[in-house]
Short mmCIF file of C-alpha atoms and ligand atoms in Angstrom, two decimals:
data_model
loop_
_atom_site.label_atom_id
_atom_site.label_comp_id
_atom_site.label_asym_id
_atom_site.label_seq_id
_atom_site.Cartn_x
_atom_site.Cartn_y
_atom_site.Cartn_z
CA MET L 13 28.72 -21.67 4.64
CA THR L 14 25.29 -20.75 5.69
CA SER L 15 22.64 -22.97 5.01
CA GLU L 16 19.46 -22.32 3.64
CA PHE L 17 17.96 -23.90 7.09
CA GLU L 18 20.14 -21.47 9.21
CA ILE L 19 18.70 -18.61 7.50
CA ILE L 20 15.38 -19.61 8.24
CA GLN L 21 15.96 -20.50 11.71
CA ARG L 22 18.08 -17.70 12.57
CA HIS L 23 16.10 -14.60 10.44
CA PHE L 24 12.35 -15.90 10.24
CA ASN L 25 11.25 -18.39 12.30
CA LYS L 26 9.35 -16.62 15.13
CA LYS L 27 6.92 -17.27 17.33
CA THR L 28 3.62 -17.08 16.11
CA LYS L 29 0.47 -15.66 18.04
CA HIS L 30 -2.66 -16.48 16.05
CA THR L 31 -1.78 -19.64 14.07
CA ILE L 32 -1.99 -23.13 14.64
CA LEU L 33 1.26 -24.56 13.15
CA GLY L 34 3.77 -22.09 11.18
CA ILE L 35 7.38 -22.36 10.16
CA GLY L 36 9.07 -25.78 10.24
CA ASP L 37 6.73 -27.89 8.59
CA ASP L 38 5.78 -28.88 5.01
CA ALA L 39 2.77 -26.48 5.06
CA ALA L 40 1.17 -24.00 7.75
CA ILE L 41 -2.22 -24.23 9.34
CA ILE L 42 -4.30 -21.35 10.09
CA LYS L 43 -7.79 -21.35 11.30
CA VAL L 44 -10.41 -18.81 9.90
CA GLN L 45 -13.52 -17.51 12.08
CA LYS L 46 -16.81 -19.01 11.39
CA ASN L 47 -18.99 -16.65 8.99
CA TYR L 48 -15.39 -14.93 7.61
CA GLU L 49 -13.86 -15.09 4.52
CA MET L 50 -10.17 -15.13 3.56
CA VAL L 51 -8.95 -12.11 1.49
CA ILE L 52 -5.61 -12.95 0.26
CA SER L 53 -2.85 -10.91 -1.96
CA SER L 54 0.80 -10.86 -3.08
CA ASP L 55 3.16 -8.51 -3.90
CA MET L 56 6.72 -8.90 -5.06
CA LEU L 57 9.23 -6.66 -4.96
CA VAL L 58 12.26 -6.76 -7.58
CA GLU L 59 16.17 -5.28 -7.24
CA ASN L 60 16.29 -2.53 -9.25
CA ILE L 61 12.54 -2.51 -10.42
CA HIS L 62 10.90 -1.49 -7.01
CA PHE L 63 13.63 -0.48 -5.31
CA LEU L 64 17.24 1.19 -5.49
CA LYS L 65 20.11 -1.12 -4.73
CA LYS L 66 21.39 0.84 -1.98
CA THR L 67 17.95 0.88 -0.06
CA ASP L 68 18.22 0.04 3.58
CA PRO L 69 17.57 -3.35 4.02
CA SER L 70 15.49 -2.98 7.57
CA HIS L 71 13.47 -0.08 5.24
CA LEU L 72 12.87 -2.62 2.91
CA GLY L 73 11.85 -5.27 4.98
CA TRP L 74 9.08 -2.98 6.47
CA LYS L 75 7.61 -1.71 2.96
CA SER L 76 7.78 -5.44 1.46
CA LEU L 77 5.25 -6.03 4.22
CA ALA L 78 3.51 -2.47 4.23
CA VAL L 79 2.68 -2.62 0.60
CA ASN L 80 1.01 -6.21 1.36
CA LEU L 81 -0.62 -4.83 4.03
CA SER L 82 -2.29 -1.90 2.14
CA ASP L 83 -3.74 -4.37 -0.11
CA ILE L 84 -5.76 -5.89 2.63
CA ALA L 85 -6.84 -2.57 4.15
CA SER L 86 -8.03 -1.47 0.87
CA MET L 87 -10.63 -4.39 0.94
CA GLY L 88 -11.64 -3.46 4.08
CA ALA L 89 -10.43 -6.62 5.88
CA LYS L 90 -8.12 -7.83 8.50
CA ALA L 91 -4.64 -8.78 7.62
CA LYS L 92 -3.48 -11.53 10.21
CA TRP L 93 -0.35 -13.87 8.02
CA ALA L 94 1.82 -13.46 5.93
CA THR L 95 4.52 -15.77 3.69
CA LEU L 96 7.79 -14.31 2.66
CA SER L 97 9.56 -15.91 -0.39
CA ILE L 98 13.06 -14.38 -0.84
CA SER L 99 15.85 -14.91 -3.27
CA LEU L 100 18.99 -13.84 -2.45
CA PRO L 101 22.58 -13.47 -4.57
CA LYS L 102 24.48 -14.48 -1.34
CA PRO L 103 23.31 -14.91 2.41
CA ASP L 104 24.43 -11.82 3.90
CA GLN L 105 24.09 -12.19 7.47
CA ILE L 106 24.03 -8.53 8.43
CA TRP L 107 21.57 -7.65 5.35
CA LEU L 108 19.64 -10.57 6.36
CA LYS L 109 19.22 -9.51 10.30
CA LYS L 110 18.54 -5.59 9.35
CA PHE L 111 15.88 -6.73 6.69
CA SER L 112 14.09 -9.10 8.74
CA GLN L 113 14.16 -6.43 11.79
CA GLY L 114 12.24 -4.30 9.62
CA PHE L 115 9.95 -7.08 8.20
CA PHE L 116 9.08 -7.94 12.15
CA LYS L 117 8.92 -4.33 13.18
CA CYS L 118 6.12 -3.99 10.46
CA ALA L 119 4.54 -7.61 11.17
CA GLU L 120 4.57 -7.02 15.13
CA LYS L 121 3.02 -3.23 14.52
CA PHE L 122 -0.14 -4.79 12.44
CA GLY L 123 -0.16 -8.43 14.13
CA ILE L 124 0.81 -10.23 11.67
CA ASP L 125 2.22 -13.80 11.95
CA LEU L 126 4.92 -14.65 9.31
CA ILE L 127 3.59 -18.57 8.49
CA GLY L 128 6.17 -20.01 5.95
CA GLY L 129 7.53 -19.04 2.90
CA ASP L 130 11.04 -20.11 0.39
CA THR L 131 14.36 -19.35 0.52
CA THR L 132 16.33 -19.35 -2.92
CA LYS L 133 19.65 -18.08 -4.53
CA GLY L 134 19.14 -15.59 -6.90
CA PRO L 135 18.62 -12.39 -7.96
CA LEU L 136 17.52 -9.93 -5.55
CA THR L 137 13.71 -10.67 -4.91
CA ILE L 138 11.22 -10.39 -2.17
CA SER L 139 7.78 -11.94 -3.06
CA ILE L 140 4.89 -12.04 0.13
CA THR L 141 1.73 -13.12 0.37
CA ILE L 142 -0.92 -11.75 2.73
CA MET L 143 -3.80 -13.49 4.12
CA GLY L 144 -6.52 -11.93 6.26
CA GLU L 145 -10.09 -12.65 7.62
CA ILE L 146 -13.69 -10.34 6.96
CA ALA L 147 -17.06 -10.98 7.84
CA LYS L 148 -18.69 -12.58 5.04
CA GLY L 149 -19.78 -10.11 1.93
CA GLN L 150 -18.32 -7.41 3.72
CA SER L 151 -15.32 -6.38 1.17
CA LEU L 152 -14.34 -3.20 -0.51
CA LEU L 153 -14.60 -4.32 -4.41
CA ARG L 154 -13.52 -1.69 -7.03
CA SER L 155 -16.60 -2.22 -8.59
CA GLY L 156 -18.70 -0.54 -6.16
CA ALA L 157 -18.87 2.79 -6.75
CA LYS L 158 -21.97 4.37 -7.38
CA ILE L 159 -23.17 8.01 -9.02
CA ASN L 160 -23.15 10.79 -6.84
CA ASP L 161 -20.17 8.94 -4.09
CA ASP L 162 -18.06 11.15 -2.77
CA ILE L 163 -14.41 10.35 -3.89
CA TRP L 164 -11.86 10.67 -1.07
CA VAL L 165 -8.39 9.89 -0.24
CA THR L 166 -6.33 9.64 2.81
CA GLY L 167 -2.81 11.36 3.54
CA GLN L 168 -0.84 13.02 1.12
CA LEU L 169 -0.10 12.03 -2.75
CA GLY L 170 3.25 12.51 -4.71
CA ASN L 171 5.74 12.34 -2.09
CA ALA L 172 7.11 8.71 -2.30
CA SER L 173 7.74 9.65 -6.06
CA MET L 174 9.13 13.01 -5.49
CA GLY L 175 11.70 11.10 -3.03
CA LEU L 176 12.42 8.47 -5.73
CA THR L 177 13.03 10.97 -8.27
CA ASN L 178 15.28 12.93 -6.22
CA LEU L 179 17.06 9.67 -5.46
CA GLN L 180 17.43 9.07 -8.91
CA GLY L 181 18.92 12.97 -9.00
CA LYS L 182 16.25 14.46 -11.02
CA ILE L 183 14.95 17.05 -8.92
CA LYS L 184 16.26 19.09 -6.00
CA LEU L 185 14.37 19.33 -2.69
CA THR L 186 14.96 21.10 0.46
CA PRO L 187 16.46 18.70 3.52
CA GLN L 188 13.22 18.76 5.11
CA LEU L 189 11.36 18.19 2.32
CA LYS L 190 13.61 15.16 1.15
CA THR L 191 13.44 13.62 4.57
CA LYS L 192 9.74 13.36 3.96
CA CYS L 193 9.81 12.24 0.91
CA ILE L 194 12.31 9.79 1.32
CA LYS L 195 10.22 8.22 4.54
CA ALA L 196 7.03 8.27 2.25
CA LEU L 197 8.90 6.09 -0.39
CA GLU L 198 11.17 3.52 2.27
CA ILE L 199 8.75 3.43 4.80
CA PRO L 200 5.29 3.71 3.93
CA MET L 201 2.48 3.72 6.86
CA PRO L 202 -0.05 1.11 5.32
CA LYS L 203 -3.66 2.55 6.38
CA VAL L 204 -4.78 -0.73 7.96
CA LEU L 205 -7.00 0.62 11.03
CA PHE L 206 -8.90 3.15 8.90
CA GLY L 207 -9.46 0.40 6.08
CA LEU L 208 -10.67 -1.83 8.54
CA HIS L 209 -13.32 0.55 9.60
CA LEU L 210 -14.06 1.73 6.34
CA SER L 211 -16.16 -1.23 4.69
CA LYS L 212 -19.50 -0.01 6.47
CA PHE L 213 -19.30 3.05 5.16
CA ALA L 214 -17.72 3.11 1.41
CA HIS L 215 -19.06 1.53 -1.74
CA SER L 216 -15.70 1.13 -3.19
CA CYS L 217 -11.69 0.87 -2.33
CA ILE L 218 -8.39 1.06 -3.92
CA ASP L 219 -4.61 1.49 -2.70
CA ILE L 220 -2.81 3.67 -4.72
CA SER L 221 -0.03 1.84 -5.73
CA ASP L 222 0.51 3.47 -9.38
CA GLY L 223 -0.66 6.65 -9.13
CA LEU L 224 -4.31 8.34 -7.95
CA ILE L 225 -5.29 8.76 -11.82
CA GLN L 226 -4.66 4.92 -12.94
CA ASP L 227 -5.88 3.70 -9.66
CA LEU L 228 -9.07 5.72 -10.12
CA GLY L 229 -9.25 4.61 -13.61
CA HIS L 230 -9.55 0.69 -11.84
CA ILE L 231 -12.22 2.03 -9.79
CA ILE L 232 -14.52 3.49 -12.76
CA LYS L 233 -13.71 0.89 -15.28
CA ASN L 234 -14.69 -2.07 -12.52
CA SER L 235 -17.82 0.25 -11.45
CA LYS L 236 -18.56 1.32 -15.10
CA LYS L 237 -18.56 4.85 -14.21
CA GLY L 238 -16.67 8.07 -14.05
CA ALA L 239 -15.32 10.65 -12.06
CA THR L 240 -14.86 14.62 -11.25
CA ILE L 241 -11.87 15.71 -9.44
CA PHE L 242 -11.06 18.96 -8.15
CA LEU L 243 -7.02 19.51 -8.33
CA ASN L 244 -7.21 21.95 -5.47
CA GLN L 245 -9.00 19.29 -3.16
CA ILE L 246 -5.99 16.83 -4.07
CA PRO L 247 -3.68 16.71 -0.59
CA CYS L 248 -0.72 17.22 -1.32
CA ASP L 249 2.78 18.52 -0.37
CA ASP L 250 2.72 22.88 -0.56
CA PHE L 251 5.82 22.16 -2.93
CA ILE L 252 3.57 20.11 -5.79
CA LYS L 253 1.19 23.62 -5.45
CA THR L 254 3.69 25.95 -5.86
CA SER L 255 5.74 24.53 -8.58
CA LYS L 256 2.76 23.30 -10.08
CA LYS L 257 4.37 19.51 -10.45
CA TYR L 258 1.03 17.92 -10.06
CA HIS L 259 2.23 14.55 -11.77
CA PHE L 260 3.75 13.94 -8.92
CA ALA L 261 0.09 13.61 -6.90
CA LEU L 262 -1.84 12.58 -10.20
CA ASN L 263 0.74 10.21 -11.50
CA GLY L 264 3.40 9.00 -9.06
CA GLY L 265 3.37 5.53 -7.68
CA ASP L 266 3.93 4.22 -4.32
CA ASP L 267 2.02 6.23 -2.16
CA TYR L 268 -0.12 3.39 -0.68
CA GLU L 269 -3.17 5.60 0.30
CA LEU L 270 -6.62 4.79 0.07
CA LEU L 271 -8.95 5.97 -2.14
CA PHE L 272 -12.41 5.19 -1.47
CA THR L 273 -15.82 6.21 -2.51
CA ALA L 274 -18.75 6.80 -0.40
CA PRO L 275 -22.36 7.96 -0.39
CA LEU L 276 -22.72 11.33 0.96
CA LYS L 277 -24.84 10.25 4.03
CA ASN L 278 -21.65 8.82 5.32
CA ARG L 279 -19.38 11.94 5.16
CA ALA L 280 -20.16 12.56 9.10
CA HIS L 281 -19.36 8.53 9.73
CA ILE L 282 -16.38 8.72 7.64
CA GLU L 283 -14.88 11.96 9.27
CA LYS L 284 -15.88 10.24 12.68
CA ILE L 285 -13.14 7.33 11.71
CA ALA L 286 -10.70 9.40 10.32
CA LYS L 287 -10.81 11.28 13.63
CA GLU L 288 -10.37 8.16 15.59
CA THR L 289 -7.86 6.69 13.72
CA ASN L 290 -5.89 9.78 13.58
CA THR L 291 -5.83 9.26 9.48
CA LYS L 292 -5.88 12.59 6.97
CA ILE L 293 -8.70 12.54 4.73
CA SER L 294 -9.62 14.86 1.92
CA MET L 295 -12.75 14.77 -0.25
CA ILE L 296 -11.42 15.13 -3.76
CA GLY L 297 -14.53 14.68 -6.21
CA SER L 298 -17.40 12.70 -7.05
CA ILE L 299 -18.64 9.62 -9.04
CA SER L 300 -20.43 10.52 -12.40
CA ASN L 301 -21.89 8.99 -14.96
CA GLN L 302 -19.30 9.93 -17.88
CA ARG L 303 -17.19 7.01 -18.16
CA SER L 304 -14.11 9.24 -17.79
CA ILE L 305 -12.02 10.96 -15.38
CA LYS L 306 -12.09 14.88 -15.29
CA ILE L 307 -9.93 17.23 -13.38
CA VAL L 308 -11.19 20.48 -12.96
CA ASN L 309 -9.62 23.50 -11.56
CA GLU L 310 -10.81 26.23 -8.63
CA ASN L 311 -12.70 27.95 -11.73
CA GLY L 312 -14.57 25.08 -13.03
CA LYS L 313 -11.82 24.73 -15.67
CA LEU L 314 -11.10 21.56 -17.43
CA LEU L 315 -7.68 20.62 -17.52
CA SER L 316 -5.90 18.13 -19.40
CA PHE L 317 -3.61 15.37 -18.18
CA SER L 318 -1.45 12.56 -18.62
CA SER L 319 -3.41 9.35 -17.61
CA LYS L 320 -0.32 7.45 -17.35
CA GLY L 321 0.53 5.70 -14.01
CA PHE L 322 3.24 3.20 -13.56
CA ASP L 323 2.99 0.33 -15.90
CA HIS L 324 6.06 -2.46 -16.14
CA PHE L 325 5.23 -2.80 -19.69
CA ALA L 326 3.82 0.12 -21.11
P1 ADP A 430 10.07 -27.49 1.34
O1 ADP A 430 11.64 -27.57 1.07
O2 ADP A 430 8.92 -28.18 2.00
O3 ADP A 430 9.93 -26.16 0.68
P2 ADP A 430 11.59 -25.34 3.14
O4 ADP A 430 13.04 -25.85 3.55
O5 ADP A 430 11.43 -24.62 1.79
O6 ADP A 430 10.42 -26.63 2.97
O7 ADP A 430 10.94 -24.30 4.39
C1 ADP A 430 10.63 -24.91 5.69
C2 ADP A 430 10.27 -23.92 6.10
O8 ADP A 430 10.41 -22.86 6.45
C3 ADP A 430 8.88 -23.93 5.58
O9 ADP A 430 7.81 -24.23 6.81
C4 ADP A 430 8.66 -23.22 5.04
O10 ADP A 430 7.22 -22.55 4.92
C5 ADP A 430 9.75 -22.11 6.07
N1 ADP A 430 10.55 -21.09 5.30
C6 ADP A 430 10.90 -21.06 3.98
N2 ADP A 430 11.74 -19.87 3.62
C7 ADP A 430 11.48 -19.06 4.55
C8 ADP A 430 11.39 -17.47 4.58
N3 ADP A 430 12.15 -16.83 4.06
N4 ADP A 430 10.41 -16.94 5.19
C9 ADP A 430 9.79 -17.80 6.41
N5 ADP A 430 9.42 -19.10 6.62
C10 ADP A 430 10.27 -19.53 5.20
MG1 MG A 431 11.16 -24.82 0.08
#
């Protein structure tokens, strides 16, 4: 029988790079820079709710950390530490090896120390808490949007939800598009470097995990503003445009792109940091004073749409 301690030792206890005390004691110790604030977020992934049973464990390891990194990136902060709590039906060494390889691939790419966690028996659930730093008062909040701000998004929207819909057998995709969409779903790339540079130039930011409309809804609600979005400026695959399946880009979950608002005067700065960090960005609309989201087509015609993104209890 494998013990909890052997699992931790074999798969999760890796040398840390910027931590005073990592795994092995009752608690970890970290040092925060002077004049900085800590930024902390948790995300939980539950089998059959957040991922399908047959998901490649190395992809799952990557994704479980990547989605947490995305939250810290959207605050404009630098992620540095993570804890990993995992409940497993059985100590499957092959599964654990692959999972931890995927996890540490992501951790090493983005400079994260794994500093603790918990390991228990139970239905497969992965819960990560991520901690980062930012200079005092510099965090990007959902509440910061100002009237006439440009609304921007990184990357392309809708691919991950098309991937999931395809795996569920509800949509047919060409092999090439399928590969792209499954990659978006299972190995999302959090916009870490771009987020880090954004705090100087943006007024507000959120990461898109539950669909553009729902997450933009959080920005306008918290900022007490409205938004106008130009449908033809939303970055998405040509398949979505030609088949008019815009719901993937508007309401599909799991994109982990950044949605942010910034004053017009910062356009050149934003384009510069996008170029420097090799990040695709698109301006999709602007903030208004109308307290609702309007979507218009290229002729300025108002479109009706469903505002439902993903909600676990809806
Ligand atoms: P305790 O009984 O005090 O909760 P544990 O035996 O659960 O301690 O954990 C021992 C050490 O291993 C602690 O440092 C804890 O943070 C760490 N740890 C436990 N599970 C994990 C995990 N899945 N990933 C990383 N660290 C873990
Ligand atoms: Mg414990």
